XYZ file of C-alpha atoms in Angstrom:
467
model
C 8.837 2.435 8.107
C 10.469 5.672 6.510
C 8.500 8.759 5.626
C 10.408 8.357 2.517
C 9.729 6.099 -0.552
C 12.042 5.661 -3.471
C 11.450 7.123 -6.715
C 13.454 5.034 -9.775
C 15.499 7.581 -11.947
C 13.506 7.328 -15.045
C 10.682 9.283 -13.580
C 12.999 12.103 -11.708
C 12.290 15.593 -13.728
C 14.793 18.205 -13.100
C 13.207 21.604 -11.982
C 14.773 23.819 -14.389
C 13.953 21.461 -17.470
C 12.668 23.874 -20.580
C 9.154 25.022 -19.326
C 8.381 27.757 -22.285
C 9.493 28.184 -25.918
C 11.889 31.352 -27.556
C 8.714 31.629 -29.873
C 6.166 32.505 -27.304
C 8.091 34.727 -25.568
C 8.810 36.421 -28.590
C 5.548 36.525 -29.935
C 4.631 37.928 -27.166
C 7.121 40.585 -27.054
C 5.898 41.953 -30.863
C 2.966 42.600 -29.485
C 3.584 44.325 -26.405
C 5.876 46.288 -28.613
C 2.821 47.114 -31.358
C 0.520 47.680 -28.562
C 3.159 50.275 -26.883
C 3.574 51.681 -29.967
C 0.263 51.888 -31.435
C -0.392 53.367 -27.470
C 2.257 56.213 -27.695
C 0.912 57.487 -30.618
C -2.590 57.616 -30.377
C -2.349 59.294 -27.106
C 0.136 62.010 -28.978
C -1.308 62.245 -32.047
C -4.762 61.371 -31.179
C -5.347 62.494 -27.769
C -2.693 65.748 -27.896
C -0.624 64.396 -25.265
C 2.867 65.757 -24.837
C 5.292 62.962 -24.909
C 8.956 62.060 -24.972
C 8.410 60.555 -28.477
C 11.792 60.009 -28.869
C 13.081 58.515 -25.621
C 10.110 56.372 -25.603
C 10.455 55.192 -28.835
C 14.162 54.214 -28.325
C 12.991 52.101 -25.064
C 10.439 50.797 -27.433
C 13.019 49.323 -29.907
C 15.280 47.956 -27.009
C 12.761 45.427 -26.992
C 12.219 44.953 -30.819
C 16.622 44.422 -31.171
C 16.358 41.410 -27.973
C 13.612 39.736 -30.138
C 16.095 40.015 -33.819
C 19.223 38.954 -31.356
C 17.404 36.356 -29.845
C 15.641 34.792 -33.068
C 19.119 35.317 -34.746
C 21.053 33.343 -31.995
C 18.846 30.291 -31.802
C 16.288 28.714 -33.318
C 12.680 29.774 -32.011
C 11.080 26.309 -31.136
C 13.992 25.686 -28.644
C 12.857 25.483 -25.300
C 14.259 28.079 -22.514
C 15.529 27.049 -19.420
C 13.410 28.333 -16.106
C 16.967 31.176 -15.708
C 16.760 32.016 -19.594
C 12.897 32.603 -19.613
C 13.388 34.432 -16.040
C 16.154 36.787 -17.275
C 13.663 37.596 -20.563
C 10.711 38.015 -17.991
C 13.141 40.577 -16.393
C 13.713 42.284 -19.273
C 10.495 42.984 -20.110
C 9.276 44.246 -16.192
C 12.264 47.022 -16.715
C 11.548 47.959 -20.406
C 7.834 48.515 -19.252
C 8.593 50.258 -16.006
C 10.917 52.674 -18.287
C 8.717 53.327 -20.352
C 5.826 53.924 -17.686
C 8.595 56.602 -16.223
C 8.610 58.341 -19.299
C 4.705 58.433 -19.828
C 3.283 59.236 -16.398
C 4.327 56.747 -13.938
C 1.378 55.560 -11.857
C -0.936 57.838 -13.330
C -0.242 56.318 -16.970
C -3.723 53.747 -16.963
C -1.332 51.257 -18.621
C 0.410 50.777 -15.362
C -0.542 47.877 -14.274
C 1.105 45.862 -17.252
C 4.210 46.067 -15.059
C 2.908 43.422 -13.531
C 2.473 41.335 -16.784
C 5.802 39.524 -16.667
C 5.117 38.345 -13.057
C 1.677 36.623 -13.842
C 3.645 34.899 -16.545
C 6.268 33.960 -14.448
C 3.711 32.382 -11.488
C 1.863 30.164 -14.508
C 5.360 28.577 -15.815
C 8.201 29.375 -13.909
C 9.217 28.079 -10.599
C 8.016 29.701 -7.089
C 11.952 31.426 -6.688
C 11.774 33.230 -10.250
C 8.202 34.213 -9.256
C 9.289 35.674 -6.443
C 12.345 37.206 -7.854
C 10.305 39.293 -10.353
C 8.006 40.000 -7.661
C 10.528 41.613 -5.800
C 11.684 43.452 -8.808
C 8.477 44.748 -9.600
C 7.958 46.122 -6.318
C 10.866 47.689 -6.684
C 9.838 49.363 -10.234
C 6.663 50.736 -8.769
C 8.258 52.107 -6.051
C 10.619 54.135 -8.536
C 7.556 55.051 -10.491
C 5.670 56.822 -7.486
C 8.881 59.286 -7.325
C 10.710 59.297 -10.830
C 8.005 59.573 -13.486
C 7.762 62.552 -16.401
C 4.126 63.702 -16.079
C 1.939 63.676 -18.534
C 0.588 66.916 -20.091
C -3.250 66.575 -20.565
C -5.345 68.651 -22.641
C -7.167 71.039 -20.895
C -3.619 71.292 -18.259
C -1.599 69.904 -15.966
C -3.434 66.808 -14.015
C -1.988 65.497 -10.827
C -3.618 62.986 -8.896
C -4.002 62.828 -5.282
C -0.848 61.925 -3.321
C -3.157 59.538 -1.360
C -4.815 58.120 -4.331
C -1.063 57.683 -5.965
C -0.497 55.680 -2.863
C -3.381 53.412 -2.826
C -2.247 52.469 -6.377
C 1.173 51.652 -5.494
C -0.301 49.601 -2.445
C -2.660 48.013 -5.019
C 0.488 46.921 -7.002
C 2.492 45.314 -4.682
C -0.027 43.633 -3.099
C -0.999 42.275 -6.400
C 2.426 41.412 -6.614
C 3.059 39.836 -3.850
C -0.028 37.978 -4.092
C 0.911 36.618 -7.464
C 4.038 35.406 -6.031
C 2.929 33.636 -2.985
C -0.749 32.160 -4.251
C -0.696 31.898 -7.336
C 2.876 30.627 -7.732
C 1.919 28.154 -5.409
C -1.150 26.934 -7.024
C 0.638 26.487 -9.832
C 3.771 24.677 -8.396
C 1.180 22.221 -7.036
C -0.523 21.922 -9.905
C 2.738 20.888 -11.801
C 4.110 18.888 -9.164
C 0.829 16.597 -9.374
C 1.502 16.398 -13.362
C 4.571 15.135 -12.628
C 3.852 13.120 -9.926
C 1.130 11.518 -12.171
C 3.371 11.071 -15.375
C 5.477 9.043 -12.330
C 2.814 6.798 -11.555
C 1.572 6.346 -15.053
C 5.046 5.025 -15.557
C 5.332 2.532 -12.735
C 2.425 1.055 -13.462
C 3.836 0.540 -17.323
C 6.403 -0.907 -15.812
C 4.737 -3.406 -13.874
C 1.997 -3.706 -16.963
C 5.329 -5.240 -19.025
C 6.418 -7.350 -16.536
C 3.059 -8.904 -15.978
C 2.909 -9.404 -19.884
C 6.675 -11.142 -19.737
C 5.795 -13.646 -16.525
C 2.705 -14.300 -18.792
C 4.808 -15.199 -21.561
C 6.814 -16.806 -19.832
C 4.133 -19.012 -17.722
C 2.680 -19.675 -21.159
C 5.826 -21.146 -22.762
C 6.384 -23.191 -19.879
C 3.100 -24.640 -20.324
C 3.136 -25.397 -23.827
C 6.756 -26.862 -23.816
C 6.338 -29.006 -21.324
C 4.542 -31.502 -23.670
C 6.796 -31.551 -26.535
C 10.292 -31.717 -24.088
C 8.512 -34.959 -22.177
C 7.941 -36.718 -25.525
C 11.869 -35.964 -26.551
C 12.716 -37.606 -23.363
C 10.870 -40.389 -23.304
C 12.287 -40.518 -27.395
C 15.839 -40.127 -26.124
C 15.545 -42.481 -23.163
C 14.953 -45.270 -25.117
C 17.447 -44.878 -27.312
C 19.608 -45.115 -24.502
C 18.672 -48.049 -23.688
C 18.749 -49.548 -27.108
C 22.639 -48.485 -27.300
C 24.705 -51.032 -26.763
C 26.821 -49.554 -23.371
C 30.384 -49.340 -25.712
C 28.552 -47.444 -28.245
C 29.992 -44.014 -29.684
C 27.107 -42.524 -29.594
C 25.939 -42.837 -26.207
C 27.568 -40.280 -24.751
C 25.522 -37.718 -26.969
C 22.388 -39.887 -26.152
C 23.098 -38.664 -22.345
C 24.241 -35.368 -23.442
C 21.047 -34.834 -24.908
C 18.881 -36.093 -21.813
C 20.736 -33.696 -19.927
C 19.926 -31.015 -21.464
C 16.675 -32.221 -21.930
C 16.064 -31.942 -18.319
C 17.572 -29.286 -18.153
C 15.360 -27.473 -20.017
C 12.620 -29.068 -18.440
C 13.610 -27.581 -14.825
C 13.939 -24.156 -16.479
C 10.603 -24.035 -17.717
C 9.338 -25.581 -13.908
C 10.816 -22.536 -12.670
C 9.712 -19.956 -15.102
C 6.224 -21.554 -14.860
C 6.848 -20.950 -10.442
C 8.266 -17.435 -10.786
C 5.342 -15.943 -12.332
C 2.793 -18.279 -12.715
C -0.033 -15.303 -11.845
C 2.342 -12.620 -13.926
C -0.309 -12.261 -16.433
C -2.467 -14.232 -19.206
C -5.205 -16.884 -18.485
C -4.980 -18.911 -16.962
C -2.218 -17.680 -14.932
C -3.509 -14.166 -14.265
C -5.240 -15.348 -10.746
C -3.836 -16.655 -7.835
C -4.791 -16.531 -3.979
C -4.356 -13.233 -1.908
C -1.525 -14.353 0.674
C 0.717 -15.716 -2.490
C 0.198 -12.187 -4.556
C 1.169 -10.078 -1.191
C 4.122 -12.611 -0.852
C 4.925 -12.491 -4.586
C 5.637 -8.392 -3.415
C 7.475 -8.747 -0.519
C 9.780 -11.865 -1.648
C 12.036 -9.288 -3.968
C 12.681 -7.122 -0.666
C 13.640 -9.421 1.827
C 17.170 -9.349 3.914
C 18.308 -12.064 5.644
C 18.502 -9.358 8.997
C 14.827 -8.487 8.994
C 12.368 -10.954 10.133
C 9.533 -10.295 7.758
C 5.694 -11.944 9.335
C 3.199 -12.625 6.947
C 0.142 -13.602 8.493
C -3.366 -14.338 6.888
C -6.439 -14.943 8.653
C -10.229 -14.706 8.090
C -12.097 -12.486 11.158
C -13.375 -14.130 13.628
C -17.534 -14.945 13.332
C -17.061 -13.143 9.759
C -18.357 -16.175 7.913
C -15.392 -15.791 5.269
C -13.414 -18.790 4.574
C -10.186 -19.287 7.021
C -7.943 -20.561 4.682
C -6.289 -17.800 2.891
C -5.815 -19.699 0.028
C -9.395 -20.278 -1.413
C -9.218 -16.154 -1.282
C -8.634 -15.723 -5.102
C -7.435 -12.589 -6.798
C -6.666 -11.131 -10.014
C -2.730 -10.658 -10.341
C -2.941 -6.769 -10.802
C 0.384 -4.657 -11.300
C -0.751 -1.818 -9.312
C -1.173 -3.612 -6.268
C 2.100 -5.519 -6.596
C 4.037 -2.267 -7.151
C 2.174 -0.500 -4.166
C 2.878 -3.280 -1.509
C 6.491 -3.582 -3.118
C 7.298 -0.263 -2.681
C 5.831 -0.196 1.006
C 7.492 -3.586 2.274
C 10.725 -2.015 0.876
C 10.741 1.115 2.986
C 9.053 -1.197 6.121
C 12.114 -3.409 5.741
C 14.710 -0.597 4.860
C 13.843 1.311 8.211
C 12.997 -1.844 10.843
C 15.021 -2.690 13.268
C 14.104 -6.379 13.445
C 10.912 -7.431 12.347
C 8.313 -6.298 9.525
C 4.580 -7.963 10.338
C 2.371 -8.166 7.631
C -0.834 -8.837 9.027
C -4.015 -9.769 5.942
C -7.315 -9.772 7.116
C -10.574 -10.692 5.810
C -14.289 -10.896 6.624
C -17.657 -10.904 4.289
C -17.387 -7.322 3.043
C -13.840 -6.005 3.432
C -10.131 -7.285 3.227
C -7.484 -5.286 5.054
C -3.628 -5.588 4.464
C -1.474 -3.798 7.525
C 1.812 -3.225 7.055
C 3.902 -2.641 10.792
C 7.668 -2.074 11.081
C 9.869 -1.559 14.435
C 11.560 1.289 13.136
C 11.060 4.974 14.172
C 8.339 5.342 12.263
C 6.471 8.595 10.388
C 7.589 11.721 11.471
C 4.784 13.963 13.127
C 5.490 16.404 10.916
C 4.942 14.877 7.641
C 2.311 12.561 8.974
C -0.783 14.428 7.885
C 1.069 15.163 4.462
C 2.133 11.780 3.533
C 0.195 11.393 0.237
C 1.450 15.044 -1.400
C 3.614 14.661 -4.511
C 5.068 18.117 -3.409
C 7.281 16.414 -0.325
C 9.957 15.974 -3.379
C 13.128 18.310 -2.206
C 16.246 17.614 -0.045
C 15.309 20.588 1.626
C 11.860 20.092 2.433
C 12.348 16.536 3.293
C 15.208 17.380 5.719
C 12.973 19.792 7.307
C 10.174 17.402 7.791
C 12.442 14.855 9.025
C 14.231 17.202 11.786
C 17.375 15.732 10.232
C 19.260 18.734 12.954
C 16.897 17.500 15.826
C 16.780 13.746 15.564
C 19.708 11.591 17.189
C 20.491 8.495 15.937
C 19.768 6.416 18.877
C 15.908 8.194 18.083
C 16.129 6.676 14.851
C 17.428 3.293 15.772
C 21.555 4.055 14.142
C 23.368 5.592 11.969
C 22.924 3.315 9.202
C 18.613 4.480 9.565
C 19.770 8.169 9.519
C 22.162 7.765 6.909
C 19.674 5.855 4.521
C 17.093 8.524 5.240
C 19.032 11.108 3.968
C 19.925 8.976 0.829
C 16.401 9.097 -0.006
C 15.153 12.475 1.050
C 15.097 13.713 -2.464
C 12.128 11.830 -3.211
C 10.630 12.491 -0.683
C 6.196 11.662 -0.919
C 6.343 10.997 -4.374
C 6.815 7.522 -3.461
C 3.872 7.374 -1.381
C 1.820 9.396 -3.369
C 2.323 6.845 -6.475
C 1.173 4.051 -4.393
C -1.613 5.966 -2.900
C -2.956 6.966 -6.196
C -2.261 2.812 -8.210
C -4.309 1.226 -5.022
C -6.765 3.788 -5.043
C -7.329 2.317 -8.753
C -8.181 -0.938 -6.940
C -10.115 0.409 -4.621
C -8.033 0.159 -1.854
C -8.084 2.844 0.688
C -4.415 3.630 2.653
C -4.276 5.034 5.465
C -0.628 5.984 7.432
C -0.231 6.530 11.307
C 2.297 5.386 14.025
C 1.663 2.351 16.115
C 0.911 2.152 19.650
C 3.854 -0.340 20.595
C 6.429 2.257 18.164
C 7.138 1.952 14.390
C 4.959 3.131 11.532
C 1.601 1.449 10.217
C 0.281 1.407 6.933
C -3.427 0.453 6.775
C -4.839 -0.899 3.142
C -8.749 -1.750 2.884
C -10.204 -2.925 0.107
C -13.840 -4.217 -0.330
C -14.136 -7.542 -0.794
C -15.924 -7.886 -4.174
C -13.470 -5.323 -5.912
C -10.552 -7.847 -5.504
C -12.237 -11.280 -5.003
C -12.371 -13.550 -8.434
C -14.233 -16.983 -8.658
C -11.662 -20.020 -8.539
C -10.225 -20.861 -12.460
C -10.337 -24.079 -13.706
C -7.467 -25.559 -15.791
């Protein structure tokens, strides 16, 4: 089985979707700009500092004419792209560290606002803008320990230690840096689970409206059934009351055609999905909902086992189908998804091996392909596995042959679906653990990757219906 699971287009979400709105930042921006201003003169006017009014002022309304522009240029609920809000973000980090230069530098208290448009940027912009910023920041503190007007206090001039001056520039960029690489990351994790949730929430919709449609279905199959046998047995014996040279007989026969047609329709809507949903058709044994998953995936090149057994001296019933179950969605779309990567990546063979005793049931899923990669083996389960780049790293697309991974046609799929890399997995982890079920992944002794379910026994078990 691949370390790789598909992920159906409707849930993709591109990473530089709209992540903030023009009227935040904006918002924002006024009142940095009447803080700044209310700042410069208080300490001239109020506190007798000797500042660069005028220059400051003008870096001041550099800010207010990028709100007007902006606001004039599109509306202010539209949503900015993650370059947009990064280039604003950018803005902001140099009008700040200007102004800073013109009002002390590192000595100015206020200094550590330059790192304002950073924190921003590590709660809604992606890990490479944080970074970016980051990076310019450093750079603007830097500039500020050397090019900076100094400010002319009361009772003097004040200078503070060159040591001291140093510690706080060390105290920046650390900060910086640490903004950058934790809590960038934090966040990134955090949204990548959002997203990886809104993913599952969907699949399992998904599977919720097909359930409701094979109910439907099963349902009209069972109440037509009556009424088309009664037209037949109607039609039949006017057939036999027609004389043989009779014009009507032919649309007699035409009509008990169709008749049984319609009949054999409903048959096979009523087998499709007979458990898809609705009493009495929502429960059916275990070993026909696992094969009601795997059917759909099936090639005619991969011989697929399914095997059902009780334990041995377990007491539980060996006949796997007096095991009744509840039809549920989110184990059909977990064991779908896994029996189509198990299949996808085998060689030859797929065994599904389903196991019961008193307390437990446990569904094992074993391919003869190349199975998990080491490296993403303890990781299988994170919704952050999601890039081409990461999952070609995790793969060792540049180290793995082809004869590793069984032929081209293995390497070539791999790399078809590296973009979606864990999500899969992590969507069928998270609808089984809904059930109850517990999945474990590993590699098997004999070669090809394992995927261990485990249930207990009373969370899927349902007493027998009656009709």
């Amino acid at each position: 089985m691949s370390s790789t699971f598909r992920l159906e287009p409707e849930v993709g979400l591109h990473p530089d979707q709209g992540r903030v709105r023009l009227r935040t930042l904006v918002f924002i921006r006024w009142m940095a700009i009447c803080g700044q201003t209310a700042a410069l003169l208080i300490a001239h006017f109020g506190l007798g500092l000797e500042l660069h009014l005028v220059a400051a002022f003008l870096v001041v309304l550099t800010s207010g004419v990028l709100n007007v522009a902006q606001v004039a240029t599109r509306p202010a609920s539209s949503w900015l792209r993650n370059k947009e809000a990064t280039m604003a973000l950018a803005f902001d980090l140099i009008q700040i560290s200007l102004l800073l230069s013109l009002t002390g530098g590192l000595t100015n208290p206020f200094s550590i606002l330059i790192l304002g448009p950073v924190t921003v940027s590590a709660s809604i912009l992606t890990r490479r803008s944080t970074i970016c910023l980051s990076i310019l920041a450093i750079v603007a503190v830097t500039a500020n320990v050397f090019f900076y007007l100094p400010l002319s206090w009361p009772e003097g001039s004040f200078f503070l230690h060159s040591l001291y001056l140093y510690g706080l520039w060390a105290a920046l960029v650390f900060t910086a840096i640490f903004l950058a690489a934790y809590v960038s990351s934090l966040t990134e994790e955090a949204r990548s689970m959002g997203m990886a949730l809104v993913a599952s929430q969907m699949a399992l919709a998904r599977e919720q409206k097909l359930s409701a449609l094979g109910g439907l279905a099963a349902a009209a199959a069972h109440e037509l059934g009556s009424p088309l046998g009664t037209m037949l047995v109607v039609a039949k014996e006017m057939k036999e009351e027609l004389p043989p040279d009779d014009i009507y007989l032919p649309d007699v026969e035409l009509l008990i055609s169709e008749i049984l047609r319609c009949r054999e329709i409903l048959q096979n809507l009523a087998a499709w999905p007979e458990e898809d949903g609705g009493d009495p058709y929502n429960f059916m044994p275990l070993q026909s909902l696992v094969e009601t998953a795997v059917v759909p995936y099936e090639k005619l090149d991969i011989q697929t086992l399914i095997e059902a057994k009780a334990r041995e001296d377990s007491g539980a019933e060996v006949n796997g189908e007096h095991l009744m179950v509840e039809r549920s969605p989110e184990i059909l779309h977990s064991l779908g998804l896994f029996a189509q990567n198990a299949i996808q990546f085998a060689k030859e063979k797929v065994e599904i091996s389903l196991v019961w005793d008193k307390r437990t049931i446990t569904l094992t899923i074993h391919d003869d392909g190349p199975g998990f990669d080491p490296q993403v083996l303890g990781r299988l389960g994170d919704p952050l596995l999601s890039s081409r780049e990461h999952a070609q790293k995790a793969l060792g697309k540049k180290t793995l042959t082809s004869k590793a991974l069984g032929s081209k046609n293995q390497d070539r799929r791999k790399e078809e679906d590296g973009d979606h890399m864990g999500l899969g997995v992590f969507i069928a982890t998270t609808l089984l653990s809904h059930t109850g079920g517990k999945v474990t992944y590993s590699n098997h002794e004999s070669g090809g990757a394992l995927v261990e379910i485990v249930w207990p026994r009373h969370r899927l078990e349902v007493a027998p219906q009656i009709a």
